[in-house]
PDB file of C-alpha atoms and ligand atoms in Angstrom:
ATOM      1  CA  UNK A   1     107.057  87.909 109.364  1.00  0.00           C
ATOM      2  CA  UNK A   2     103.324  88.043 108.132  1.00  0.00           C
ATOM      3  CA  UNK A   3     102.781  91.250 105.933  1.00  0.00           C
ATOM      4  CA  UNK A   4     100.153  92.430 108.695  1.00  0.00           C
ATOM      5  CA  UNK A   5     103.114  91.903 111.215  1.00  0.00           C
ATOM      6  CA  UNK A   6     105.609  93.800 109.214  1.00  0.00           C
ATOM      7  CA  UNK A   7     102.912  96.564 108.724  1.00  0.00           C
ATOM      8  CA  UNK A   8     101.998  96.795 112.329  1.00  0.00           C
ATOM      9  CA  UNK A   9     106.053  96.955 113.144  1.00  0.00           C
ATOM     10  CA  UNK A  10     106.272  99.881 110.693  1.00  0.00           C
ATOM     11  CA  UNK A  11     103.447 101.784 112.180  1.00  0.00           C
ATOM     12  CA  UNK A  12     104.971 101.371 116.018  1.00  0.00           C
ATOM     13  CA  UNK A  13     107.919 102.684 114.298  1.00  0.00           C
ATOM     14  CA  UNK A  14     106.315 105.531 112.600  1.00  0.00           C
ATOM     15  CA  UNK A  15     104.684 106.485 115.903  1.00  0.00           C
ATOM     16  CA  UNK A  16     107.838 106.950 117.845  1.00  0.00           C
ATOM     17  CA  UNK A  17     109.473 108.206 114.989  1.00  0.00           C
ATOM     18  CA  UNK A  18     106.326 111.379 114.920  1.00  0.00           C
ATOM     19  CA  UNK A  19     107.107 111.805 118.604  1.00  0.00           C
ATOM     20  CA  UNK A  20     110.512 111.995 118.352  1.00  0.00           C
ATOM     21  CA  UNK A  21     110.151 114.932 115.817  1.00  0.00           C
ATOM     22  CA  UNK A  22     107.408 116.374 118.198  1.00  0.00           C
ATOM     23  CA  UNK A  23     104.844 116.256 115.676  1.00  0.00           C
ATOM     24  CA  UNK A  24     102.427 114.096 117.860  1.00  0.00           C
ATOM     25  CA  UNK A  25     101.991 114.396 121.816  1.00  0.00           C
ATOM     26  CA  UNK A  26     100.388 112.152 124.012  1.00  0.00           C
ATOM     27  CA  UNK A  27      97.486 112.568 121.521  1.00  0.00           C
ATOM     28  CA  UNK A  28      97.601 111.803 117.456  1.00  0.00           C
ATOM     29  CA  UNK A  29      97.852 108.662 115.655  1.00  0.00           C
ATOM     30  CA  UNK A  30      98.866 107.345 112.219  1.00  0.00           C
ATOM     31  CA  UNK A  31      96.872 104.487 110.555  1.00  0.00           C
ATOM     32  CA  UNK A  32      97.465 102.381 107.401  1.00  0.00           C
ATOM     33  CA  UNK A  33      95.030 100.280 104.893  1.00  0.00           C
ATOM     34  CA  UNK A  34      96.147  96.792 104.619  1.00  0.00           C
ATOM     35  CA  UNK A  35      96.790  96.341 100.890  1.00  0.00           C
ATOM     36  CA  UNK A  36      93.547  94.895  99.347  1.00  0.00           C
ATOM     37  CA  UNK A  37      91.060  95.251 101.959  1.00  0.00           C
ATOM     38  CA  UNK A  38      88.969  97.505 103.574  1.00  0.00           C
ATOM     39  CA  UNK A  39      90.533  96.875 107.179  1.00  0.00           C
ATOM     40  CA  UNK A  40      93.195  99.217 108.587  1.00  0.00           C
ATOM     41  CA  UNK A  41      95.525  99.450 111.477  1.00  0.00           C
ATOM     42  CA  UNK A  42      96.186 102.547 114.331  1.00  0.00           C
ATOM     43  CA  UNK A  43      97.968 103.037 117.434  1.00  0.00           C
ATOM     44  CA  UNK A  44      95.653 102.252 119.877  1.00  0.00           C
ATOM     45  CA  UNK A  45      94.387 105.188 122.556  1.00  0.00           C
ATOM     46  CA  UNK A  46      95.911 105.072 125.731  1.00  0.00           C
ATOM     47  CA  UNK A  47      99.526 104.269 124.839  1.00  0.00           C
ATOM     48  CA  UNK A  48     102.294 106.809 124.759  1.00  0.00           C
ATOM     49  CA  UNK A  49     103.559 107.240 121.159  1.00  0.00           C
ATOM     50  CA  UNK A  50     106.727 106.841 122.524  1.00  0.00           C
ATOM     51  CA  UNK A  51     106.625 103.543 123.001  1.00  0.00           C
ATOM     52  CA  UNK A  52     103.956 101.824 120.576  1.00  0.00           C
ATOM     53  CA  UNK A  53     104.791  98.374 120.068  1.00  0.00           C
ATOM     54  CA  UNK A  54     103.083  96.221 117.226  1.00  0.00           C
ATOM     55  CA  UNK A  55     101.149  94.606 119.918  1.00  0.00           C
ATOM     56  CA  UNK A  56      99.674  97.980 120.803  1.00  0.00           C
ATOM     57  CA  UNK A  57      98.511  97.954 117.121  1.00  0.00           C
ATOM     58  CA  UNK A  58      94.415  98.042 116.599  1.00  0.00           C
ATOM     59  CA  UNK A  59      92.677  96.390 113.085  1.00  0.00           C
ATOM     60  CA  UNK A  60      89.440  98.089 112.808  1.00  0.00           C
ATOM     61  CA  UNK A  61      87.133  98.741 109.410  1.00  0.00           C
ATOM     62  CA  UNK A  62      85.590 101.174 107.300  1.00  0.00           C
ATOM     63  CA  UNK A  63      82.964 101.748 109.862  1.00  0.00           C
ATOM     64  CA  UNK A  64      85.296 102.674 112.550  1.00  0.00           C
ATOM     65  CA  UNK A  65      84.839  98.994 114.526  1.00  0.00           C
ATOM     66  CA  UNK A  66      87.415  97.485 116.418  1.00  0.00           C
ATOM     67  CA  UNK A  67      88.152  93.815 114.852  1.00  0.00           C
ATOM     68  CA  UNK A  68      91.277  92.791 116.696  1.00  0.00           C
ATOM     69  CA  UNK A  69      93.253  94.488 119.617  1.00  0.00           C
ATOM     70  CA  UNK A  70      93.483  94.995 122.678  1.00  0.00           C
ATOM     71  CA  UNK A  71      92.975  98.637 123.196  1.00  0.00           C
ATOM     72  CA  UNK A  72      90.303 100.956 122.228  1.00  0.00           C
ATOM     73  CA  UNK A  73      90.462 103.087 119.210  1.00  0.00           C
ATOM     74  CA  UNK A  74      91.749 106.879 119.148  1.00  0.00           C
ATOM     75  CA  UNK A  75      88.852 109.145 119.889  1.00  0.00           C
ATOM     76  CA  UNK A  76      89.275 111.282 116.497  1.00  0.00           C
ATOM     77  CA  UNK A  77      88.824 107.949 114.400  1.00  0.00           C
ATOM     78  CA  UNK A  78      86.288 109.432 111.913  1.00  0.00           C
ATOM     79  CA  UNK A  79      89.075 111.582 110.803  1.00  0.00           C
ATOM     80  CA  UNK A  80      90.498 108.518 109.316  1.00  0.00           C
ATOM     81  CA  UNK A  81      87.946 106.290 108.131  1.00  0.00           C
ATOM     82  CA  UNK A  82      85.801 109.367 106.282  1.00  0.00           C
ATOM     83  CA  UNK A  83      89.184 109.865 104.412  1.00  0.00           C
ATOM     84  CA  UNK A  84      90.021 106.610 103.563  1.00  0.00           C
ATOM     85  CA  UNK A  85      86.031 106.396 102.278  1.00  0.00           C
ATOM     86  CA  UNK A  86      86.898 109.654 100.294  1.00  0.00           C
ATOM     87  CA  UNK A  87      90.156 108.491  98.981  1.00  0.00           C
ATOM     88  CA  UNK A  88      90.449 105.368  97.529  1.00  0.00           C
ATOM     89  CA  UNK A  89      93.862 106.661  97.030  1.00  0.00           C
ATOM     90  CA  UNK A  90      95.170 106.863 100.478  1.00  0.00           C
ATOM     91  CA  UNK A  91      96.951 104.274 101.870  1.00  0.00           C
ATOM     92  CA  UNK A  92      98.054 105.883 105.100  1.00  0.00           C
ATOM     93  CA  UNK A  93      96.386 108.801 107.351  1.00  0.00           C
ATOM     94  CA  UNK A  94      98.467 110.935 110.132  1.00  0.00           C
ATOM     95  CA  UNK A  95      96.438 113.141 112.359  1.00  0.00           C
ATOM     96  CA  UNK A  96      99.457 115.407 114.153  1.00  0.00           C
ATOM     97  CA  UNK A  97      99.620 118.212 116.941  1.00  0.00           C
ATOM     98  CA  UNK A  98     102.122 119.851 115.619  1.00  0.00           C
ATOM     99  CA  UNK A  99     103.108 123.007 117.110  1.00  0.00           C
ATOM    100  CA  UNK A 100     104.411 125.515 114.044  1.00  0.00           C
ATOM    101  CA  UNK A 101     101.423 124.668 111.802  1.00  0.00           C
ATOM    102  CA  UNK A 102      98.953 125.471 114.783  1.00  0.00           C
ATOM    103  CA  UNK A 103     100.731 128.448 115.467  1.00  0.00           C
ATOM    104  CA  UNK A 104     100.099 129.969 111.777  1.00  0.00           C
ATOM    105  CA  UNK A 105      96.490 129.155 111.753  1.00  0.00           C
ATOM    106  CA  UNK A 106      96.329 130.805 115.194  1.00  0.00           C
ATOM    107  CA  UNK A 107      97.376 133.874 112.875  1.00  0.00           C
ATOM    108  CA  UNK A 108      95.447 133.309 110.165  1.00  0.00           C
ATOM    109  CA  UNK A 109      98.228 132.709 108.392  1.00  0.00           C
ATOM    110  CA  UNK A 110      98.431 130.324 105.229  1.00  0.00           C
ATOM    111  CA  UNK A 111     100.892 127.791 104.917  1.00  0.00           C
ATOM    112  CA  UNK A 112     102.053 128.769 101.165  1.00  0.00           C
ATOM    113  CA  UNK A 113     105.284 127.303 100.113  1.00  0.00           C
ATOM    114  CA  UNK A 114     108.201 129.585 100.466  1.00  0.00           C
ATOM    115  CA  UNK A 115     110.990 127.173 101.139  1.00  0.00           C
ATOM    116  CA  UNK A 116     111.798 123.374  99.867  1.00  0.00           C
ATOM    117  CA  UNK A 117     109.919 121.182 102.362  1.00  0.00           C
ATOM    118  CA  UNK A 118     106.691 123.138 101.369  1.00  0.00           C
ATOM    119  CA  UNK A 119     107.016 122.700  97.749  1.00  0.00           C
ATOM    120  CA  UNK A 120     106.292 118.493  98.338  1.00  0.00           C
ATOM    121  CA  UNK A 121     102.432 119.551  98.722  1.00  0.00           C
ATOM    122  CA  UNK A 122     102.494 121.377  95.284  1.00  0.00           C
ATOM    123  CA  UNK A 123     101.019 124.661  94.357  1.00  0.00           C
ATOM    124  CA  UNK A 124      98.731 127.301  96.807  1.00  0.00           C
ATOM    125  CA  UNK A 125      98.121 127.208 100.355  1.00  0.00           C
ATOM    126  CA  UNK A 126      97.667 124.284 102.363  1.00  0.00           C
ATOM    127  CA  UNK A 127      93.830 124.119 102.782  1.00  0.00           C
ATOM    128  CA  UNK A 128      92.301 124.771 106.491  1.00  0.00           C
ATOM    129  CA  UNK A 129      89.803 123.331 107.958  1.00  0.00           C
ATOM    130  CA  UNK A 130      88.023 126.292 110.473  1.00  0.00           C
ATOM    131  CA  UNK A 131      86.548 124.535 113.261  1.00  0.00           C
ATOM    132  CA  UNK A 132      88.575 123.623 116.181  1.00  0.00           C
ATOM    133  CA  UNK A 133      86.701 120.868 117.915  1.00  0.00           C
ATOM    134  CA  UNK A 134      87.953 117.531 118.099  1.00  0.00           C
ATOM    135  CA  UNK A 135      86.850 115.118 115.162  1.00  0.00           C
ATOM    136  CA  UNK A 136      84.349 112.607 116.931  1.00  0.00           C
ATOM    137  CA  UNK A 137      81.391 112.461 114.440  1.00  0.00           C
ATOM    138  CA  UNK A 138      81.326 110.988 111.019  1.00  0.00           C
ATOM    139  CA  UNK A 139      79.822 114.334 109.930  1.00  0.00           C
ATOM    140  CA  UNK A 140      83.035 115.938 111.321  1.00  0.00           C
ATOM    141  CA  UNK A 141      85.349 113.431 109.672  1.00  0.00           C
ATOM    142  CA  UNK A 142      83.242 114.204 106.326  1.00  0.00           C
ATOM    143  CA  UNK A 143      84.068 117.947 106.404  1.00  0.00           C
ATOM    144  CA  UNK A 144      87.475 117.640 107.620  1.00  0.00           C
ATOM    145  CA  UNK A 145      87.809 114.816 103.910  1.00  0.00           C
ATOM    146  CA  UNK A 146      86.175 117.621 101.642  1.00  0.00           C
ATOM    147  CA  UNK A 147      88.405 120.437 102.994  1.00  0.00           C
ATOM    148  CA  UNK A 148      91.600 117.883 102.366  1.00  0.00           C
ATOM    149  CA  UNK A 149      89.990 117.052  98.895  1.00  0.00           C
ATOM    150  CA  UNK A 150      92.398 115.769  96.685  1.00  0.00           C
ATOM    151  CA  UNK A 151      95.700 117.027  98.752  1.00  0.00           C
ATOM    152  CA  UNK A 152      97.706 115.723 100.832  1.00  0.00           C
ATOM    153  CA  UNK A 153      97.523 117.567 103.723  1.00  0.00           C
ATOM    154  CA  UNK A 154      95.339 120.060 105.503  1.00  0.00           C
ATOM    155  CA  UNK A 155      95.483 122.297 108.455  1.00  0.00           C
ATOM    156  CA  UNK A 156      93.136 121.932 111.191  1.00  0.00           C
ATOM    157  CA  UNK A 157      92.856 125.379 112.830  1.00  0.00           C
ATOM    158  CA  UNK A 158      94.161 125.327 116.510  1.00  0.00           C
ATOM    159  CA  UNK A 159      94.548 121.759 116.618  1.00  0.00           C
ATOM    160  CA  UNK A 160      96.918 120.276 114.437  1.00  0.00           C
ATOM    161  CA  UNK A 161      97.046 118.969 110.706  1.00  0.00           C
ATOM    162  CA  UNK A 162      96.199 115.764 108.639  1.00  0.00           C
ATOM    163  CA  UNK A 163      98.549 114.203 106.211  1.00  0.00           C
ATOM    164  CA  UNK A 164      97.840 111.347 103.545  1.00  0.00           C
ATOM    165  CA  UNK A 165     100.067 109.404 101.320  1.00  0.00           C
ATOM    166  CA  UNK A 166     100.513 106.292  99.682  1.00  0.00           C
ATOM    167  CA  UNK A 167     102.440 104.641 102.032  1.00  0.00           C
ATOM    168  CA  UNK A 168     103.443 105.014 105.648  1.00  0.00           C
ATOM    169  CA  UNK A 169     107.235 106.082 104.371  1.00  0.00           C
ATOM    170  CA  UNK A 170     105.701 108.561 102.066  1.00  0.00           C
ATOM    171  CA  UNK A 171     103.218 109.954 104.834  1.00  0.00           C
ATOM    172  CA  UNK A 172     105.722 110.269 107.239  1.00  0.00           C
ATOM    173  CA  UNK A 173     107.704 112.303 105.203  1.00  0.00           C
ATOM    174  CA  UNK A 174     104.808 114.474 104.715  1.00  0.00           C
ATOM    175  CA  UNK A 175     104.581 115.134 108.427  1.00  0.00           C
ATOM    176  CA  UNK A 176     107.895 116.279 108.656  1.00  0.00           C
ATOM    177  CA  UNK A 177     107.835 118.548 105.742  1.00  0.00           C
ATOM    178  CA  UNK A 178     104.856 120.422 106.549  1.00  0.00           C
ATOM    179  CA  UNK A 179     105.991 121.162 110.012  1.00  0.00           C
ATOM    180  CA  UNK A 180     109.151 122.049 108.855  1.00  0.00           C
ATOM    181  CA  UNK A 181     107.813 124.303 106.312  1.00  0.00           C
ATOM    182  CA  UNK A 182     105.460 126.194 108.821  1.00  0.00           C
ATOM    183  CA  UNK A 183     108.441 126.719 110.982  1.00  0.00           C
ATOM    184  CA  UNK A 184     110.532 127.951 108.584  1.00  0.00           C
ATOM    185  CA  UNK A 185     107.490 130.433 107.322  1.00  0.00           C
ATOM    186  CA  UNK A 186     106.856 131.401 110.943  1.00  0.00           C
ATOM    187  CA  UNK A 187     110.489 132.401 111.450  1.00  0.00           C
ATOM    188  CA  UNK A 188     111.076 134.443 107.827  1.00  0.00           C
ATOM    189  CA  UNK A 189     107.668 136.138 108.879  1.00  0.00           C
ATOM    190  CA  UNK A 190     109.430 137.811 111.931  1.00  0.00           C
ATOM    191  CA  UNK A 191     111.876 139.170 109.791  1.00  0.00           C
ATOM    192  CA  UNK A 192     109.384 141.083 107.236  1.00  0.00           C
ATOM    193  CA  UNK A 193     107.404 140.493 104.042  1.00  0.00           C
ATOM    194  CA  UNK A 194     108.191 136.686 102.649  1.00  0.00           C
ATOM    195  CA  UNK A 195     108.821 135.610  99.687  1.00  0.00           C
ATOM    196  CA  UNK A 196     106.859 133.058  98.437  1.00  0.00           C
ATOM    197  CA  UNK A 197     107.900 130.613  95.943  1.00  0.00           C
ATOM    198  CA  UNK A 198     106.525 130.862  92.050  1.00  0.00           C
ATOM    199  CA  UNK A 199     104.430 128.311  90.919  1.00  0.00           C
ATOM    200  CA  UNK A 200     107.203 127.485  88.515  1.00  0.00           C
ATOM    201  CA  UNK A 201     109.562 126.997  91.429  1.00  0.00           C
ATOM    202  CA  UNK A 202     107.186 124.582  93.415  1.00  0.00           C
ATOM    203  CA  UNK A 203     107.326 122.488  90.269  1.00  0.00           C
ATOM    204  CA  UNK A 204     110.507 122.583  90.052  1.00  0.00           C
ATOM    205  CA  UNK A 205     111.602 121.980  93.312  1.00  0.00           C
ATOM    206  CA  UNK A 206     108.656 119.473  93.966  1.00  0.00           C
ATOM    207  CA  UNK A 207     109.969 117.381  90.967  1.00  0.00           C
ATOM    208  CA  UNK A 208     113.541 116.812  92.677  1.00  0.00           C
ATOM    209  CA  UNK A 209     111.829 116.057  96.066  1.00  0.00           C
ATOM    210  CA  UNK A 210     108.341 113.876  95.282  1.00  0.00           C
ATOM    211  CA  UNK A 211     110.651 110.804  94.389  1.00  0.00           C
ATOM    212  CA  UNK A 212     110.921 107.887  96.690  1.00  0.00           C
ATOM    213  CA  UNK A 213     114.330 107.808  97.253  1.00  0.00           C
ATOM    214  CA  UNK A 214     114.062 110.798  98.893  1.00  0.00           C
ATOM    215  CA  UNK A 215     111.003 109.998 101.203  1.00  0.00           C
ATOM    216  CA  UNK A 216     113.130 106.628 101.818  1.00  0.00           C
ATOM    217  CA  UNK A 217     115.963 108.831 102.811  1.00  0.00           C
ATOM    218  CA  UNK A 218     113.939 110.605 105.061  1.00  0.00           C
ATOM    219  CA  UNK A 219     112.462 107.547 106.533  1.00  0.00           C
ATOM    220  CA  UNK A 220     116.244 105.790 107.274  1.00  0.00           C
ATOM    221  CA  UNK A 221     117.522 109.040 108.587  1.00  0.00           C
ATOM    222  CA  UNK A 222     114.472 109.173 111.604  1.00  0.00           C
ATOM    223  CA  UNK A 223     115.505 105.373 112.012  1.00  0.00           C
ATOM    224  CA  UNK A 224     118.673 106.238 112.831  1.00  0.00           C
ATOM    225  CA  UNK A 225     117.885 109.112 114.916  1.00  0.00           C
ATOM    226  CA  UNK A 226     115.625 107.055 116.651  1.00  0.00           C
ATOM    227  CA  UNK A 227     118.118 104.548 117.328  1.00  0.00           C
ATOM    228  CA  UNK A 228     120.339 107.029 118.935  1.00  0.00           C
ATOM    229  CA  UNK A 229     117.756 108.100 121.017  1.00  0.00           C
ATOM    230  CA  UNK A 230     117.159 104.892 122.154  1.00  0.00           C
ATOM    231  CA  UNK A 231     113.375 104.821 120.601  1.00  0.00           C
ATOM    232  CA  UNK A 232     113.837 101.133 118.621  1.00  0.00           C
ATOM    233  CA  UNK A 233     113.644  99.110 121.362  1.00  0.00           C
ATOM    234  CA  UNK A 234     110.990  96.032 122.037  1.00  0.00           C
ATOM    235  CA  UNK A 235     109.740  96.552 118.056  1.00  0.00           C
ATOM    236  CA  UNK A 236     109.107  92.592 117.859  1.00  0.00           C
TER     237      UNK A 236
HETATM  238 ZN1   ZN B   1      93.515 115.731 117.344  1.00  0.00          ZN
END
């Protein structure tokens, strides 16, 4: 299998696992840079995220033009193109419509580490992009990229989130941890004042969590869950 075919298969798998984790619904997308190029892969616009195959993956360039693939590109593509433009270190971008992250933003609460999944993102609150409109223009994409800055996640108020990383696996694990962090914080907030982690606690927990062996373990766990759920069919 060629390197690009392998990437398409892994991206299709990531789409299905984000669906399984209820982090994307009928919308939401994940893209990856083809190593050493300014070309990228993403799931096609109309396809259910539960059944994406490598054949449903679309190739696009830095200007957001479709180069190959049978489906239209997602309408919020500028979030991907402008983030890749601003962040040459980023290899993979996911856009989620994740429930609990959105719930926190609706209540104007910041997502600050108060449990171990939150520590993956380091110290301080996850930045929040305040405009709930969908990201359809380069100007909006630039504004999201500015909000993200050098972080690995940003919340889109009332809408969802963007998570970036150095690989599909790393970004996927970030998606899982971002939502889990928000979910735990929402539940804890119902019980009373939340005890947030100190900077030292974030640093020490983060050190144990930001390891490729842990990231791979998250990926492998969701592959197993997807297999049990019957979501690993027709991937080749
Ligand atoms: Zn969206």
